Coordinates of N, CA and C in Angstrom, one line a residue:
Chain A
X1106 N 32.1 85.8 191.1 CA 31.8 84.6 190.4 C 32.8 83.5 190.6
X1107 N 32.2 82.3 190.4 CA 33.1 81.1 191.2 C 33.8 80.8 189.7
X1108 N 35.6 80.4 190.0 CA 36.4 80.7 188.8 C 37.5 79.8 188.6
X1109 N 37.8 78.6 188.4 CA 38.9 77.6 188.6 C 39.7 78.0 187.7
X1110 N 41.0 78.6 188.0 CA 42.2 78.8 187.1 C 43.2 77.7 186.8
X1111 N 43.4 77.6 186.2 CA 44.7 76.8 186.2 C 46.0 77.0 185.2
X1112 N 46.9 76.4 185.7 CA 48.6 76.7 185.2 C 48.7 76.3 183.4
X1113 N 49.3 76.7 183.0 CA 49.6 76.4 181.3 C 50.4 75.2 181.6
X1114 N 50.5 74.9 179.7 CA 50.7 73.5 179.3 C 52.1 73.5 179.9
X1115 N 52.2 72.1 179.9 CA 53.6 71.6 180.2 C 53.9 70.5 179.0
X1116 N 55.2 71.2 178.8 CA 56.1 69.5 177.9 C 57.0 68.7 178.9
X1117 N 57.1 67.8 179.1 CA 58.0 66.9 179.6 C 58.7 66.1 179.1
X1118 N 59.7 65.1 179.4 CA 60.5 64.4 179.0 C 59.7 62.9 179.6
X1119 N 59.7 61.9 179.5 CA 59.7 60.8 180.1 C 60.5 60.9 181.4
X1120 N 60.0 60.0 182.3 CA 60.5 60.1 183.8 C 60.5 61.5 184.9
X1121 N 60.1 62.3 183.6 CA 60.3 63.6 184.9 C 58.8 64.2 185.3
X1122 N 58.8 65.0 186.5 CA 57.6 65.2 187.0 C 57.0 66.5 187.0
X1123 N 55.5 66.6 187.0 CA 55.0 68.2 186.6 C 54.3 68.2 187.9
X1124 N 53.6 69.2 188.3 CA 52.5 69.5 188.8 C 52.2 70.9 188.4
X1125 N 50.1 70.6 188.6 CA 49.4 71.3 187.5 C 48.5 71.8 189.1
X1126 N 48.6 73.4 189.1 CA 48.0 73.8 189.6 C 46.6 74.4 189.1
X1127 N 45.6 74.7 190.3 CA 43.9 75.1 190.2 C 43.9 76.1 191.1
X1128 N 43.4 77.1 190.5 CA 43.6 78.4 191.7 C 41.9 78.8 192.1
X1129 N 41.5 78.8 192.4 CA 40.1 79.0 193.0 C 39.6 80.6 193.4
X1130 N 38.6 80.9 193.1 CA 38.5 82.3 193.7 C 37.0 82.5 193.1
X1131 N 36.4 83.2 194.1 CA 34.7 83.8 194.0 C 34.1 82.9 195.3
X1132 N 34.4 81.7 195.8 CA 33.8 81.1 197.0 C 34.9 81.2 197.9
X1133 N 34.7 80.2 198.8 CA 35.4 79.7 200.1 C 36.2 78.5 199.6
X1134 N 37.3 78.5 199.5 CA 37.6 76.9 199.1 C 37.7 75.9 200.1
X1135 N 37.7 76.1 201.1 CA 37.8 75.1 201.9 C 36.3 74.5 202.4
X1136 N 34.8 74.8 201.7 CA 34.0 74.2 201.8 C 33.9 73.6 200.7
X1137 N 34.4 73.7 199.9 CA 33.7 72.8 198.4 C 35.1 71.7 197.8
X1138 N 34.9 70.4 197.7 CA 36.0 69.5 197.2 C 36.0 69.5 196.1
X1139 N 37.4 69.2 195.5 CA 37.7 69.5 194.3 C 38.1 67.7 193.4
X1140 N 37.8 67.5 192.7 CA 37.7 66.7 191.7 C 39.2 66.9 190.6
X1141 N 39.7 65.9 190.4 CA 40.7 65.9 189.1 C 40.2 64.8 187.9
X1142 N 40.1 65.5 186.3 CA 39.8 64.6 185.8 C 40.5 64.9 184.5
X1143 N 40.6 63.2 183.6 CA 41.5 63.9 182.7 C 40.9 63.2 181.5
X1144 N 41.8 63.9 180.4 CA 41.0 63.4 178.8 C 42.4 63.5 178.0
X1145 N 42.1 62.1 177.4 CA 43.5 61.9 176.6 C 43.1 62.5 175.5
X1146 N 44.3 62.7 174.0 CA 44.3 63.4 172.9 C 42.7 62.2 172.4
X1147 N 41.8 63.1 172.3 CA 40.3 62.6 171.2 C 39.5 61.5 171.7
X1148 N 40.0 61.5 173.5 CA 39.1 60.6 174.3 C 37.9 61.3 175.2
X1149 N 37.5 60.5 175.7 CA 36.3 61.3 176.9 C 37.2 61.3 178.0
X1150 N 36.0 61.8 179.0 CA 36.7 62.0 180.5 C 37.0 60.9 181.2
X1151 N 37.9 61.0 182.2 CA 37.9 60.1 183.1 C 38.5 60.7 184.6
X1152 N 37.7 60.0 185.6 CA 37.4 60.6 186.8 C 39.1 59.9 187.4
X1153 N 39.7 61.1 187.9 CA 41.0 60.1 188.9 C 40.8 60.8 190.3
X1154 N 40.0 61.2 190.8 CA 39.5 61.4 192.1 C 39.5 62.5 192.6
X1155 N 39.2 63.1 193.7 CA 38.7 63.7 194.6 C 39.6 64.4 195.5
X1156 N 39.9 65.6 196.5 CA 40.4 65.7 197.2 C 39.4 66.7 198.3
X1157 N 38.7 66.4 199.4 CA 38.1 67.1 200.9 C 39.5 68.4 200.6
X1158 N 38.8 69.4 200.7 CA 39.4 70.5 200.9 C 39.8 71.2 202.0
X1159 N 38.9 70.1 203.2 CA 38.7 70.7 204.6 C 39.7 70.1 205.4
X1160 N 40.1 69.0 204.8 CA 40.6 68.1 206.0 C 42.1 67.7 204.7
X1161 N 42.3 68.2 203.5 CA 43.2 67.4 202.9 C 43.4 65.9 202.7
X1162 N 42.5 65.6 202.8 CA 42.0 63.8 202.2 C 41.7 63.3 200.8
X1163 N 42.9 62.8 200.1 CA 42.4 62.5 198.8 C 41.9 61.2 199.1
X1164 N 41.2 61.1 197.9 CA 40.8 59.9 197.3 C 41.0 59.3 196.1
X1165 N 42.0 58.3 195.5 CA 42.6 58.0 194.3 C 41.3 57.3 193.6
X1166 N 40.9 57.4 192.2 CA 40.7 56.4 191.6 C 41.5 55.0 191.3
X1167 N 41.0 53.6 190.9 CA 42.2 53.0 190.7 C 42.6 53.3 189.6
X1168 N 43.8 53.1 189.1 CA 44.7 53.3 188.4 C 45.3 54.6 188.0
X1169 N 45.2 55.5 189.3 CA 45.7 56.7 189.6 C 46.6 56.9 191.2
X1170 N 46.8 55.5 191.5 CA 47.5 55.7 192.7 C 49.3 55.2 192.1
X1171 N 50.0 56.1 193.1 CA 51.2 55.8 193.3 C 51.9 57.1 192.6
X1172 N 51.8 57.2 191.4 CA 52.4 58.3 190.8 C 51.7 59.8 190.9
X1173 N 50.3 59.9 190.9 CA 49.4 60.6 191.2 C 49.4 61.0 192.5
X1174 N 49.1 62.7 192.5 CA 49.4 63.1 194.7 C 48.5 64.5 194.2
X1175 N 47.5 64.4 194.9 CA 46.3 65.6 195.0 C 47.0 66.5 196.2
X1176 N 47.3 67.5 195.7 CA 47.6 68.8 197.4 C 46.6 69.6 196.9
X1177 N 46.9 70.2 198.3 CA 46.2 71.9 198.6 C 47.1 73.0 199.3
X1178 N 46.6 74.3 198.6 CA 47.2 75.0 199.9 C 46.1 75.8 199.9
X1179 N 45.4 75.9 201.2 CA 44.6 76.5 201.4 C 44.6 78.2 201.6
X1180 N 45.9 78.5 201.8 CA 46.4 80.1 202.1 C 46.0 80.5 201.0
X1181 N 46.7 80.2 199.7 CA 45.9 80.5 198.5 C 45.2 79.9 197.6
X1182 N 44.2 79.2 198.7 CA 43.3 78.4 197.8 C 43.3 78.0 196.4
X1183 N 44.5 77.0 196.7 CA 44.9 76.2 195.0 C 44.7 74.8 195.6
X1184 N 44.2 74.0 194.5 CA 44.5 72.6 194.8 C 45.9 72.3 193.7
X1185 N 46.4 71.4 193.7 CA 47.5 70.3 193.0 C 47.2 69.6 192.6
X1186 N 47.9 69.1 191.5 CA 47.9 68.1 190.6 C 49.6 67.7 190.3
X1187 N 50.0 66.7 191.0 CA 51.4 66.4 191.0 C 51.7 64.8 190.1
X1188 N 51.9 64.6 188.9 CA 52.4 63.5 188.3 C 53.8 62.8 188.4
X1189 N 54.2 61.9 188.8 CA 55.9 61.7 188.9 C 56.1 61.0 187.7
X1190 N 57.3 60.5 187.3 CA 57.5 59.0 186.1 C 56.5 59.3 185.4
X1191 N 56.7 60.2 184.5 CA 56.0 60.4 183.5 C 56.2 59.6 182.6
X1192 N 54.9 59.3 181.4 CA 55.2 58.3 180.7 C 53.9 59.0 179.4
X1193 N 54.6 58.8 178.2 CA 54.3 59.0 176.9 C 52.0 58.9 177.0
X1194 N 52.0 57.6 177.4 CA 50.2 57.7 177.9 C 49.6 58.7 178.9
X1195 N 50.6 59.5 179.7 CA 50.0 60.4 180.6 C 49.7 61.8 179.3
X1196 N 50.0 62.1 178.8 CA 49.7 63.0 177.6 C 47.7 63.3 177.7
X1197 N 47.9 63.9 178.4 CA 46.5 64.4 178.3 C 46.2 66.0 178.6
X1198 N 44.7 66.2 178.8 CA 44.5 67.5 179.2 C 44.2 67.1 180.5
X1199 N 44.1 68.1 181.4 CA 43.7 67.7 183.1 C 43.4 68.6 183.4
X1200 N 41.8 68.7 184.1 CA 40.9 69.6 184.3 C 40.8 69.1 186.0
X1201 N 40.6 70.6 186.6 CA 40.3 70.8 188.3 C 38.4 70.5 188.1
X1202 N 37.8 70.0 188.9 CA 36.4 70.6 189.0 C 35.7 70.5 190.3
X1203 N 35.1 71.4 190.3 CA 34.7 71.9 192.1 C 33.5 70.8 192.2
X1204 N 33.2 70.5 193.3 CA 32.3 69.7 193.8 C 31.1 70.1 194.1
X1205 N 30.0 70.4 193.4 CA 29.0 71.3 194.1 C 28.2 71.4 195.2
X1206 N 27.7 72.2 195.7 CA 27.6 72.0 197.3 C 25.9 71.2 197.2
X1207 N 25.2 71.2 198.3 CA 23.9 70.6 198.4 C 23.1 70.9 198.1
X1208 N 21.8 69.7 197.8 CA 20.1 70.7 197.7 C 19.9 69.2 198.6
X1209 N 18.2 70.2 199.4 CA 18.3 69.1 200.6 C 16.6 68.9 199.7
X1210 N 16.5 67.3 199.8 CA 14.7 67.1 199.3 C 14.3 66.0 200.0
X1211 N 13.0 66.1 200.6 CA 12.5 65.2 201.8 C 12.9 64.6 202.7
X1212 N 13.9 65.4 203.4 CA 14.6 65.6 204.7 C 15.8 65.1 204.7
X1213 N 16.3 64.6 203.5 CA 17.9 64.7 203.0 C 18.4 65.7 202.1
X1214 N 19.6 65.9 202.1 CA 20.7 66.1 201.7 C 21.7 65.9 200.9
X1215 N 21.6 65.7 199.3 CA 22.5 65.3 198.7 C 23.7 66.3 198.3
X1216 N 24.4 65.8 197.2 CA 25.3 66.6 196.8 C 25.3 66.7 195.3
X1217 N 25.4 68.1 194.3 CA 25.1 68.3 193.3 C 26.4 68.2 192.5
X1218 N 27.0 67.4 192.8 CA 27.7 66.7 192.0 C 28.6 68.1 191.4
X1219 N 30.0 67.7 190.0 CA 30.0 68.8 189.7 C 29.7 69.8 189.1
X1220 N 30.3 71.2 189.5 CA 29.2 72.3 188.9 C 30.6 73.4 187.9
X1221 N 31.6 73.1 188.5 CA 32.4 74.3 187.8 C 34.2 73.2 187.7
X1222 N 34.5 74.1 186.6 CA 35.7 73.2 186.0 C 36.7 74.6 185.6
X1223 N 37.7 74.1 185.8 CA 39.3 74.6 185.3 C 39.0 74.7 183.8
X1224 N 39.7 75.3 183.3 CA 40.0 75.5 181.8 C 40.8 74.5 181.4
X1225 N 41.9 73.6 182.3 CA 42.5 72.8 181.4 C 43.5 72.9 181.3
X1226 N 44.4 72.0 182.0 CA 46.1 71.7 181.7 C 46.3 70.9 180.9
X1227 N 47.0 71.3 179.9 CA 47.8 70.0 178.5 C 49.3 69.7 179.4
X1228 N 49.0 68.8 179.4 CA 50.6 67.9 180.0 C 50.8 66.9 178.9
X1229 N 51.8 67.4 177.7 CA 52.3 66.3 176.9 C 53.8 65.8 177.2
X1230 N 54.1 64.2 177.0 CA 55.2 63.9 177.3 C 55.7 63.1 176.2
X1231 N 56.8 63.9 175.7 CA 57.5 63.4 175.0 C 59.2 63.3 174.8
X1232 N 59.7 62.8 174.4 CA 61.7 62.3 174.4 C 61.7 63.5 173.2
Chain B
X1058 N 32.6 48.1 189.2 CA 32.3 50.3 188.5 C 31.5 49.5 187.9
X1059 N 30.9 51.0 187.7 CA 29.2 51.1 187.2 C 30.2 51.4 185.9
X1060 N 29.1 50.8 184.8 CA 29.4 51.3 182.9 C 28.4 51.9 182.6
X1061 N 28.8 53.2 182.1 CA 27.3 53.8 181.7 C 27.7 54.0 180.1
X1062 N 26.2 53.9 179.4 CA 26.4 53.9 178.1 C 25.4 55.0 177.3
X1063 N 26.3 55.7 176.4 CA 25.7 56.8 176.0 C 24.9 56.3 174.5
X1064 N 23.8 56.5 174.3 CA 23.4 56.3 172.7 C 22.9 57.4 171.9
X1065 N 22.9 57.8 170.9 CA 23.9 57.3 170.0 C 25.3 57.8 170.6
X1066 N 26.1 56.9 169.5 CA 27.7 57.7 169.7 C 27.8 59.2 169.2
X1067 N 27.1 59.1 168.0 CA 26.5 60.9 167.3 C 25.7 60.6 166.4
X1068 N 25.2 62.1 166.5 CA 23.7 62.4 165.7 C 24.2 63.5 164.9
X1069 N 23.4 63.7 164.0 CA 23.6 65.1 162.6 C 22.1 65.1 163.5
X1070 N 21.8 66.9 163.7 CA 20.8 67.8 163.5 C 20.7 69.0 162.9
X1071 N 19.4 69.1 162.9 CA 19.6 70.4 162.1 C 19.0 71.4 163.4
X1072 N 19.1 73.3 163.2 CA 18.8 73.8 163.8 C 17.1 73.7 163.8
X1073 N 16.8 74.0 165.4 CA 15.2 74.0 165.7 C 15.1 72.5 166.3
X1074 N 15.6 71.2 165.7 CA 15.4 70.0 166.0 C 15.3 70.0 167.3
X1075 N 14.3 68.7 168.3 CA 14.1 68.3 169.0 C 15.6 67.2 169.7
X1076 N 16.1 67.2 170.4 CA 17.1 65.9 170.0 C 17.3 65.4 171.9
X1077 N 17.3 63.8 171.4 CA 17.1 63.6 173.0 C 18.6 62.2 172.7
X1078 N 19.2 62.5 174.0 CA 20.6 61.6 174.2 C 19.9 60.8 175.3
X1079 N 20.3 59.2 175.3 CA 20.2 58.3 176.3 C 21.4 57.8 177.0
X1080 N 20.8 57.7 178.1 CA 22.4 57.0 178.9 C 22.0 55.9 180.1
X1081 N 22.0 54.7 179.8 CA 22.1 53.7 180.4 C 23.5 53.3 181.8
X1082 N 23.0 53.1 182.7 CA 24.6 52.4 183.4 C 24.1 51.1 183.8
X1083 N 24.9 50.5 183.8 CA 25.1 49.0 184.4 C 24.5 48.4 185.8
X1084 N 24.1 49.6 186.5 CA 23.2 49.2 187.7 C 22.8 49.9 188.4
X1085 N 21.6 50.5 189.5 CA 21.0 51.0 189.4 C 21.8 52.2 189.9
X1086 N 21.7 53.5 190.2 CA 22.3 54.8 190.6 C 21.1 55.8 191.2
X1087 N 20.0 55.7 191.4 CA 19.2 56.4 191.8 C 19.3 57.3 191.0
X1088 N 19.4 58.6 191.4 CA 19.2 59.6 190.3 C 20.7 60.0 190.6
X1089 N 21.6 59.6 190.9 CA 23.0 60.2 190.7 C 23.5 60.4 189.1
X1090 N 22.5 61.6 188.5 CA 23.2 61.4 187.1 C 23.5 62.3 186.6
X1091 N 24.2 63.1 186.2 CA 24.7 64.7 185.7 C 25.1 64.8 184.1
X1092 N 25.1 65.6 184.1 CA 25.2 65.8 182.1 C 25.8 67.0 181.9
X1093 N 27.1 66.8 181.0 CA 28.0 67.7 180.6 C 28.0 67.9 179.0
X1094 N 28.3 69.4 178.5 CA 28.6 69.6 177.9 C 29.9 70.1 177.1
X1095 N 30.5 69.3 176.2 CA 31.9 70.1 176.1 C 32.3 70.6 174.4
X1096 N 32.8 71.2 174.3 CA 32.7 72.0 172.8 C 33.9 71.8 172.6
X1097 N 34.5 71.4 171.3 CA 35.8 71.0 170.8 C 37.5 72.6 171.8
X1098 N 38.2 71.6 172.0 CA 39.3 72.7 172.9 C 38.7 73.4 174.0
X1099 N 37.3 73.0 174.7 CA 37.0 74.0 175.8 C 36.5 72.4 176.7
X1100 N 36.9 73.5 178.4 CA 36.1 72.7 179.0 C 34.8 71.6 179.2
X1101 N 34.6 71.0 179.5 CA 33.4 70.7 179.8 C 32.3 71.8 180.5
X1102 N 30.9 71.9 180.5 CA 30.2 73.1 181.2 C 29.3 71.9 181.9
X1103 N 28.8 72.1 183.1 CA 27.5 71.5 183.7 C 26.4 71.9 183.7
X1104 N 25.8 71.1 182.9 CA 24.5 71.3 183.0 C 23.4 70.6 183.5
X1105 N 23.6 69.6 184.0 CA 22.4 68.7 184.7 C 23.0 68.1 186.1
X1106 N 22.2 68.2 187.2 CA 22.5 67.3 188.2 C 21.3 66.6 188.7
X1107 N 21.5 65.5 189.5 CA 20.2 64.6 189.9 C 19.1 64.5 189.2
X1108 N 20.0 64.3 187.9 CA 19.7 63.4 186.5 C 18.2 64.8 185.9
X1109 N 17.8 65.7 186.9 CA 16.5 66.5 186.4 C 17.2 67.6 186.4
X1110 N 17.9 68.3 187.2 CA 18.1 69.6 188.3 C 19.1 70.4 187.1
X1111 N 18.7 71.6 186.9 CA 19.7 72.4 185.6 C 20.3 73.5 186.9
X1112 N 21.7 72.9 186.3 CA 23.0 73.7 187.2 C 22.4 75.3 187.0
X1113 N 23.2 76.4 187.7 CA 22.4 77.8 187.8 C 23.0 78.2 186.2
X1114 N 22.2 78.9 185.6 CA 22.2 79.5 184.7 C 22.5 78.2 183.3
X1115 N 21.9 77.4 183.5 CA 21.6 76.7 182.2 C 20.0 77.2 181.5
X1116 N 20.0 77.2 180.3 CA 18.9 77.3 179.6 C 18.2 76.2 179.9
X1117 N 16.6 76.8 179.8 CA 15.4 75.7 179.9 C 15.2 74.9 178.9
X1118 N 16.2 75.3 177.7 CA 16.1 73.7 177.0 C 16.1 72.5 177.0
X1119 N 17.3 72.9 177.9 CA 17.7 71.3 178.6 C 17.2 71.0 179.2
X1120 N 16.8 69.5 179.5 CA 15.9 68.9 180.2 C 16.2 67.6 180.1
X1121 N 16.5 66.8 181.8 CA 16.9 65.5 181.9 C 16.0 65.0 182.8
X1122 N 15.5 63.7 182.8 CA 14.6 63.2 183.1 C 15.3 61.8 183.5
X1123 N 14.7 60.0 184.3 CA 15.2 59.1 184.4 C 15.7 58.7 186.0
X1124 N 15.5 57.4 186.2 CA 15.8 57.1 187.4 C 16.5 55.9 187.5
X1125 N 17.3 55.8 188.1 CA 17.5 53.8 188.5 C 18.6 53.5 187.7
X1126 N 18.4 52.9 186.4 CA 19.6 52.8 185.3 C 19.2 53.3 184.0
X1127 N 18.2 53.9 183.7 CA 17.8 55.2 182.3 C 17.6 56.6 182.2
X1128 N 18.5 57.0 181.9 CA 18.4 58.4 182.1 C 17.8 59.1 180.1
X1129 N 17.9 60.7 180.4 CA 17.7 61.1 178.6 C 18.3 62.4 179.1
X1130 N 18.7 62.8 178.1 CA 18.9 64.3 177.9 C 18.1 65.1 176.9
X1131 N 17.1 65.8 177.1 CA 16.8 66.3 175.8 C 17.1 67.9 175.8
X1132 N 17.2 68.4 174.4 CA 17.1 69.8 174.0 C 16.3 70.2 173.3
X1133 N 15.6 70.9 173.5 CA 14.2 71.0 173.0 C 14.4 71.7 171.3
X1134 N 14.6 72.8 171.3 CA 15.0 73.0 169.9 C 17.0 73.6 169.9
X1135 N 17.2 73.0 169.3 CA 19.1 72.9 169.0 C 19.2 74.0 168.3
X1136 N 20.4 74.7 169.0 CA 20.5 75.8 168.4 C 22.2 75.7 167.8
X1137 N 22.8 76.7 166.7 CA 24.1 76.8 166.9 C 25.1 76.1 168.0
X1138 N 24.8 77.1 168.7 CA 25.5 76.9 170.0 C 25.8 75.6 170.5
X1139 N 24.5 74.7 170.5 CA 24.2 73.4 171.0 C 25.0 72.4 170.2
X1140 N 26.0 72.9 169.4 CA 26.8 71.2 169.0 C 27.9 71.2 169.3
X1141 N 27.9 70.4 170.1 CA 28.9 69.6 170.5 C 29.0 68.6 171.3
X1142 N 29.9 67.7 172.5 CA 29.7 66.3 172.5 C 29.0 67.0 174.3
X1143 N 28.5 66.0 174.2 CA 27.3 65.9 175.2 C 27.6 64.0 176.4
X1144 N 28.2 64.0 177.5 CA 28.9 63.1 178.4 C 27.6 63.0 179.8
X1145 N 27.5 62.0 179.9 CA 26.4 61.6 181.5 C 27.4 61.3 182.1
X1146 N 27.6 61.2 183.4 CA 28.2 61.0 184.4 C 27.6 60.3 185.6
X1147 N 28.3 59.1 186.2 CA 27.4 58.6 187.4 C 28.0 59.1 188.6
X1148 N 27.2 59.4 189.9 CA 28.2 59.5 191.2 C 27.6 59.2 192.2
X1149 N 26.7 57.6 191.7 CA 26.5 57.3 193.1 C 27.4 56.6 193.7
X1150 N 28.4 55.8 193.1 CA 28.8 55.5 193.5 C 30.7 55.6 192.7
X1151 N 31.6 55.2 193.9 CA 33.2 55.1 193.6 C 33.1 53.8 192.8
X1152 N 34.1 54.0 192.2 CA 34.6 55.3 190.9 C 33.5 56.2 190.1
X1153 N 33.8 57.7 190.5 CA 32.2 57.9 189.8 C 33.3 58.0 187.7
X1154 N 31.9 57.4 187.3 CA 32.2 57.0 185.7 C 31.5 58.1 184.9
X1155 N 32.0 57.9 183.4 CA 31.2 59.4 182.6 C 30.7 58.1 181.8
X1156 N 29.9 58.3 180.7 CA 29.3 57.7 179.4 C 30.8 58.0 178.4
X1157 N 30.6 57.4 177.2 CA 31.7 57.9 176.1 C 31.2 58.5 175.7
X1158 N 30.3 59.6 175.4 CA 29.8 60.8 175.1 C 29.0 60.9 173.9
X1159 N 28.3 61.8 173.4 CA 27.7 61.7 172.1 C 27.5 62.8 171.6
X1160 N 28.1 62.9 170.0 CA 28.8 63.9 169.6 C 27.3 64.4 168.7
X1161 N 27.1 65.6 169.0 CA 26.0 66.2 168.2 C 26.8 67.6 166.9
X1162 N 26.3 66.6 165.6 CA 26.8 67.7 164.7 C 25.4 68.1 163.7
X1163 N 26.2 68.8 162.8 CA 25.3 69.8 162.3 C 24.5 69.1 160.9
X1164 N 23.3 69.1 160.8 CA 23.0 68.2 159.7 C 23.4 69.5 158.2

């Protein structure tokens, strides 16, 4: 069964940096792209992008570039979640979620969007 | 970016009720539309994609319908289980966007 793991919470200080690992296991990871998305304390989701699993190609949302860095290691099919200059607003939970693979209807091909999600990293930052 | 808009913000049901969630976006998306559910401290679960299609092993409660810029969610009869906040999602297009969700509690 397809299973996104992910690393326990983190506390941080301001300015310093975490990364939040997604361990994968039940599929192939390197055919299915992984998604990072995050939910502040009593908000909804929000999408900060994508990462091709095949080729290591992120894709930032805006206002997820520069501090924000999507890896992989595909040996043991983990993706990354790396934050630098942390700052008191990054305090959220941050969830991995797999990309689901296709259903093909009248001679295309789509993509079913996401289908399976991490349990959830709490990254709170506080002094 | 597409804005997509969830209505209501929350509903009180009771169990057995019928309850149907709407979600509007700002322009059109074909049927790029998915529906999550998420239960207070737990992840999100998937339950809908291309706005009809129920992820594997969702109940046949669920049932989403809509095309273009209106989508619904409905649950046919609400059970225990079924409260909690309920999120649409668009991905036709970058940035894909969620709705602000709609919180289903217990009447």
């Amino acid at each position: 069964q397809v299973q996104l793991v992910q690393s326990g919470s983190e506390l941080k200080k301001p300015g310093a940096s975490v990364k939040v690992s997604c361990k994968a296991s039940g599929y192939t990871f390197t055919s299915y792209a992984m998604n990072w998305v995050r939910q502040a304390p009593g908000q909804g989701l929000e999408w900060m992008g994508w990462i091709n699993t095949n080729t290591g190609n992120p894709t930032y949302a805006q206002g997820f570039t520069g501090r924000f860095v999507f890896s992989l290691d595909t040996s043991v099919s983990t993706a990354y979640l790396q934050i630098s200059s942390l700052k008191a607003e990054d305090t959220a939970v941050y969830y991995c979620a797999r990309e689901g693979g296709e259903y093909c209807s009248g001679g295309s091909c789509y993509t079913k969007g996401i289908d399976y999600w991490g349990q959830g990293t709490l990254v709170t930052v506080s002094s | 970016d597409i804005q997509m808009t969830q209505s209501p913000s929350s509903l009180s049901a009771s169990v057995g009720d019928r309850v149907t969630i709407t979600c509007r976006a700002s322009q059109g998306i074909s049927n790029y539309l998915a529906w999550f559910q998420q239960k207070p401290g737990k992840a999100p679960k998937s339950l809908i994609y291309a706005a009809s299609s129920l992820q594997s092993g969702v109940p046949s409660k669920f049932s989403g319908s809509g095309s273009g810029t209106d989508f619904t969610l409905t649950i046919s009869s609400l059970q225990p289980e079924d409260f909690a906040t309920y999120y649409c999602q668009q991905y036709n297009s970058y940035p894909i966007t969620f709705g602000g969700g709609t919180k289903v509690e217990i009447k």
